[in-house]
Each structure stands twice: as C-alpha cells, then as structure tokens.
C-alpha cells in the first residue's frame, strides 16, 4: 500500500525497531518500503525447512500436525503466504497489506521532524566524539539512537541480485534466494544520492549515526 503519512503507531514501531525501512530496486524502479523487520527476509522457506527438519525445533510443532502440515502452516502464515520473495512475487507483496510504500520526501520530513536546533548540535558532537573520543551529551545520544531507527536497514536489488542489511546479530544474509550475493554491512554507497533523505547539506549527513556501536 502507498503511505501518505507516518502515524504515531508506525513511528513507535520504527523506534522500537519492530518495523524497519528498506530500499528496493525492482526492474529499474526505486522503492522505499516500511514493514515488519522479518518481512525483509528474502527466503523464509530456508528457515521453515530448518525448523521442520532439525530435531531441536520439533518441540514447537503443534500437536496433531505432521511435519508436512506444519511446513504448510508456516508458509501460509509468513508474509501473507509469500515465504520466498522472488522477483515474480515481489509486486504481490509490495501491493499487499503489510508493506508500506513511502516516498523519499515523506521519509525526509519524518527524519527531520524533531529538529528544534538539536540536529546541528548532534552533527557537531558526533564529529567531536569520532575524532577526539569526547563523550556526547545524553540527550543527543538518545536523539542519535532515534535517528538510527529512521535510517534504512535493508537494501534489496532485484536487478543485480544483491541483498544487504544493517541489523547486527541477525543473519538475514544466510537466507537469501539462490544465486544472490548477500552480506551484513554498510550500503549507503548503493543508495542514489537523490534518495538519501538523511542528508540535509554538505555539513549535515546523518548517516554518521551508524558509526556508533550503541546506535
């Protein structure tokens, strides 16, 4: 669905990182999406297969179901029945109930919505801490953490079969579609300059919040 605004409920889900922002390139089109974080898993079928075949997961299988029935149940319950987010199925997912298509302008307004002068202070203090290890003020640390939640965590390029993510501690790169290149890491350089909603000027590029371990 296309989203015209980010309401308080969605803002809370982003802040808590239950939902995340992803950048998708699909057949020459660039798309910003917001969805539940695990819905950015490209090939959930691999996780389902592991759950259904490895003995340690069998305790989670509902009573009365065979392994095959449990597998089908897990498939139908994940991402509205799209466990494998292939190029052919991506439009169905994009136009479904959970994926929210947003514009770069909307994300830019949301990203800078809290600015009452603190953003410039944050930019300066991030530079000072990174250069001289001078601790930031606590209120700016909290702002930095909130801004980190408003940055994209996933990059999916169907045209080049590239998947990247920035969710530390989660192995999304191990469950991609066959034939894809995947990694956990910084992908800002892969985002076209015109879509970098976190950049306000040459002096204020807030991707720098990703350089802190407690972002």
Short mmCIF file of C-alpha atoms in Angstrom, two decimals:
data_model
loop_
_atom_site.label_atom_id
_atom_site.label_comp_id
_atom_site.label_asym_id
_atom_site.label_seq_id
_atom_site.Cartn_x
_atom_site.Cartn_y
_atom_site.Cartn_z
CA UNK A 1 0.00 0.00 0.00
CA UNK A 2 1.08 3.60 -0.57
CA UNK A 3 1.52 5.59 2.63
CA UNK A 4 0.84 9.33 2.80
CA UNK A 5 1.95 9.85 6.38
CA UNK A 6 3.67 8.13 9.27
CA UNK A 7 1.27 7.98 12.18
CA UNK A 8 2.23 7.69 15.88
CA UNK A 9 1.70 3.92 15.91
CA UNK A 10 4.06 3.36 13.00
CA UNK A 11 6.54 5.83 14.46
CA UNK A 12 6.55 3.81 17.68
CA UNK A 13 7.12 0.58 15.71
CA UNK A 14 10.10 2.17 13.95
CA UNK A 15 11.53 3.49 17.21
CA UNK A 16 11.27 0.04 18.78
CA UNK A 17 12.70 -1.48 15.57
CA UNK A 18 9.80 -3.87 15.22
CA UNK A 19 9.39 -2.36 11.76
CA UNK A 20 12.16 -1.12 9.51
CA UNK A 21 12.81 0.79 6.32
CA UNK A 22 14.15 -0.90 3.21
CA UNK A 23 15.30 0.32 -0.19
CA UNK A 24 14.36 -1.85 -3.15
CA UNK A 25 15.42 -1.75 -6.78
CA UNK A 26 12.98 -3.67 -8.94
CA UNK A 27 13.07 -3.71 -12.75
CA UNK A 28 14.53 -0.23 -13.00
CA UNK A 29 12.28 1.23 -10.30
CA UNK A 30 13.46 2.51 -6.90
CA UNK A 31 11.12 1.90 -3.97
CA UNK A 32 11.19 2.81 -0.28
CA UNK A 33 9.31 0.34 1.93
CA UNK A 34 8.41 0.10 5.61
CA UNK A 35 7.41 -3.29 7.03
CA UNK A 36 7.89 -5.68 9.91
CA UNK A 37 11.61 -6.35 10.16
CA UNK A 38 11.42 -10.09 9.45
CA UNK A 39 9.38 -9.49 6.30
CA UNK A 40 12.60 -8.35 4.66
CA UNK A 41 13.84 -11.95 4.83
CA UNK A 42 14.17 -12.97 1.18
CA UNK A 43 13.88 -16.74 1.55
CA UNK A 44 11.95 -17.67 4.68
CA UNK A 45 11.45 -21.12 3.17
CA UNK A 46 15.02 -21.96 4.22
CA UNK A 47 14.16 -21.12 7.83
CA UNK A 48 10.95 -23.13 7.59
CA UNK A 49 12.81 -26.14 6.17
CA UNK A 50 15.32 -25.95 9.02
CA UNK A 51 12.57 -25.80 11.63
CA UNK A 52 10.77 -28.77 10.12
CA UNK A 53 13.82 -30.99 9.66
CA UNK A 54 16.00 -30.25 12.70
CA UNK A 55 15.02 -32.18 15.81
CA UNK A 56 15.69 -29.26 18.19
CA UNK A 57 12.77 -27.33 16.66
CA UNK A 58 10.26 -30.18 16.80
CA UNK A 59 9.06 -29.11 20.26
CA UNK A 60 7.48 -26.08 18.60
CA UNK A 61 5.37 -28.20 16.25
CA UNK A 62 1.67 -28.01 17.18
CA UNK A 63 0.17 -31.26 18.42
CA UNK A 64 -1.74 -33.24 15.84
CA UNK A 65 0.18 -31.92 12.82
CA UNK A 66 2.54 -33.85 10.61
CA UNK A 67 5.82 -32.26 9.58
CA UNK A 68 4.40 -31.57 6.13
CA UNK A 69 1.29 -29.93 7.59
CA UNK A 70 3.40 -27.81 9.92
CA UNK A 71 5.54 -26.69 6.99
CA UNK A 72 2.49 -25.62 5.00
CA UNK A 73 1.10 -23.80 8.03
CA UNK A 74 4.34 -21.85 8.50
CA UNK A 75 4.40 -20.97 4.80
CA UNK A 76 0.83 -19.68 4.82
CA UNK A 77 1.38 -17.59 7.96
CA UNK A 78 4.53 -15.80 6.85
CA UNK A 79 4.25 -12.58 4.83
CA UNK A 80 0.69 -13.36 3.70
CA UNK A 81 1.73 -16.67 2.20
CA UNK A 82 4.87 -15.46 0.39
CA UNK A 83 7.78 -17.25 2.10
CA UNK A 84 10.09 -16.70 -0.89
CA UNK A 85 10.20 -13.06 -2.02
CA UNK A 86 11.12 -13.74 -5.64
CA UNK A 87 11.05 -11.13 -8.38
CA UNK A 88 7.80 -12.59 -9.70
CA UNK A 89 6.12 -12.38 -6.31
CA UNK A 90 7.51 -9.01 -5.22
CA UNK A 91 4.63 -6.97 -6.77
CA UNK A 92 2.11 -9.08 -4.85
CA UNK A 93 3.99 -8.40 -1.62
CA UNK A 94 4.51 -4.69 -2.40
CA UNK A 95 0.79 -4.20 -3.02
CA UNK A 96 -0.25 -6.30 -0.01
CA UNK A 97 -1.43 -5.35 3.45
CA UNK A 98 1.83 -5.08 5.40
CA UNK A 99 4.29 -3.43 3.00
CA UNK A 100 4.01 0.34 3.08
CA UNK A 101 5.44 2.20 0.07
CA UNK A 102 6.72 5.63 1.06
CA UNK A 103 8.40 8.50 -0.76
CA UNK A 104 11.83 9.90 -0.03
CA UNK A 105 10.14 13.25 0.75
CA UNK A 106 7.95 11.63 3.40
CA UNK A 107 10.95 9.92 4.96
CA UNK A 108 12.87 13.20 4.90
CA UNK A 109 10.06 15.02 6.70
CA UNK A 110 9.87 12.25 9.28
CA UNK A 111 13.63 12.13 9.76
CA UNK A 112 13.92 15.87 10.48
CA UNK A 113 10.60 16.18 12.32
CA UNK A 114 12.24 16.55 15.75
CA UNK A 115 14.66 19.29 14.77
CA UNK A 116 14.49 22.30 17.03
CA UNK A 117 18.16 23.12 16.69
CA UNK A 118 19.48 19.89 18.19
CA UNK A 119 20.37 18.29 14.86
CA UNK A 120 23.18 20.76 14.20
CA UNK A 121 24.45 20.17 17.73
CA UNK A 122 24.25 16.41 17.18
CA UNK A 123 26.22 16.67 13.96
CA UNK A 124 28.99 18.64 15.66
CA UNK A 125 29.17 16.38 18.71
CA UNK A 126 29.26 13.23 16.59
CA UNK A 127 32.25 14.62 14.74
CA UNK A 128 33.93 15.53 18.04
CA UNK A 129 33.37 12.09 19.55
CA UNK A 130 34.54 10.26 16.45
CA UNK A 131 37.64 12.46 16.15
CA UNK A 132 38.62 13.02 19.77
CA UNK A 133 36.56 10.46 21.76
CA UNK A 134 34.75 13.28 23.57
CA UNK A 135 31.50 11.86 25.03
CA UNK A 136 28.25 13.28 23.72
CA UNK A 137 25.54 14.74 25.93
CA UNK A 138 22.96 12.13 26.93
CA UNK A 139 20.03 13.91 25.26
CA UNK A 140 21.96 13.88 21.98
CA UNK A 141 22.82 10.21 22.42
CA UNK A 142 19.08 9.50 22.70
CA UNK A 143 18.37 11.60 19.60
CA UNK A 144 21.11 9.74 17.74
CA UNK A 145 19.52 6.40 18.65
CA UNK A 146 16.11 7.56 17.44
CA UNK A 147 17.56 8.78 14.17
CA UNK A 148 19.30 5.46 13.66
CA UNK A 149 15.90 3.75 13.78
CA UNK A 150 14.73 6.05 10.97
CA UNK A 151 17.53 5.00 8.61
CA UNK A 152 17.12 2.08 6.19
CA UNK A 153 18.23 -1.31 7.46
CA UNK A 154 17.75 -3.30 4.25
CA UNK A 155 18.90 -2.98 0.64
CA UNK A 156 17.33 -5.33 -1.93
CA UNK A 157 18.35 -5.07 -5.58
CA UNK A 158 16.39 -7.45 -7.80
CA UNK A 159 18.10 -6.20 -10.94
CA UNK A 160 21.57 -7.15 -9.68
CA UNK A 161 20.57 -9.82 -7.13
CA UNK A 162 22.21 -8.03 -4.21
CA UNK A 163 20.94 -8.11 -0.62
CA UNK A 164 22.45 -6.17 2.29
CA UNK A 165 21.28 -5.40 5.80
CA UNK A 166 22.38 -3.48 8.89
CA UNK A 167 20.68 -5.45 11.67
CA UNK A 168 23.53 -6.56 13.88
CA UNK A 169 23.12 -10.02 15.35
CA UNK A 170 20.65 -11.26 12.74
CA UNK A 171 21.78 -13.49 9.88
CA UNK A 172 19.45 -12.32 7.13
CA UNK A 173 22.30 -12.75 4.66
CA UNK A 174 22.19 -16.53 5.12
CA UNK A 175 18.61 -16.91 3.90
CA UNK A 176 18.61 -15.15 0.54
CA UNK A 177 17.38 -16.52 -2.74
CA UNK A 178 19.69 -18.84 -4.64
CA UNK A 179 22.11 -17.00 -6.90
CA UNK A 180 22.09 -13.79 -4.84
CA UNK A 181 25.07 -12.05 -3.24
CA UNK A 182 24.36 -11.07 0.36
CA UNK A 183 26.12 -9.52 3.34
CA UNK A 184 25.65 -7.60 6.54
CA UNK A 185 27.24 -4.19 6.13
CA UNK A 186 27.02 -0.52 5.22
CA UNK A 187 25.18 0.05 1.93
CA UNK A 188 24.83 3.85 1.83
CA UNK A 189 27.04 3.97 -1.27
CA UNK A 190 24.45 1.83 -3.06
CA UNK A 191 21.63 4.36 -2.47
CA UNK A 192 21.33 7.02 -5.22
CA UNK A 193 22.22 10.46 -3.90
CA UNK A 194 18.77 11.85 -4.68
CA UNK A 195 17.19 9.26 -2.36
CA UNK A 196 19.40 9.92 0.68
CA UNK A 197 16.76 11.60 2.82
CA UNK A 198 19.11 11.80 5.83
CA UNK A 199 21.36 14.35 4.07
CA UNK A 200 20.38 17.98 4.56
CA UNK A 201 23.55 19.71 3.40
CA UNK A 202 27.22 19.01 2.84
CA UNK A 203 27.74 19.82 6.52
CA UNK A 204 24.92 17.58 7.83
CA UNK A 205 24.93 13.98 6.66
CA UNK A 206 23.28 11.96 9.42
CA UNK A 207 24.35 8.56 8.14
CA UNK A 208 27.15 9.19 10.64
CA UNK A 209 24.85 7.83 13.38
CA UNK A 210 25.65 4.34 12.06
CA UNK A 211 29.26 4.75 13.21
CA UNK A 212 28.34 4.25 16.88
CA UNK A 213 28.12 0.79 18.42
CA UNK A 214 25.08 1.62 20.55
CA UNK A 215 23.16 3.16 17.62
#
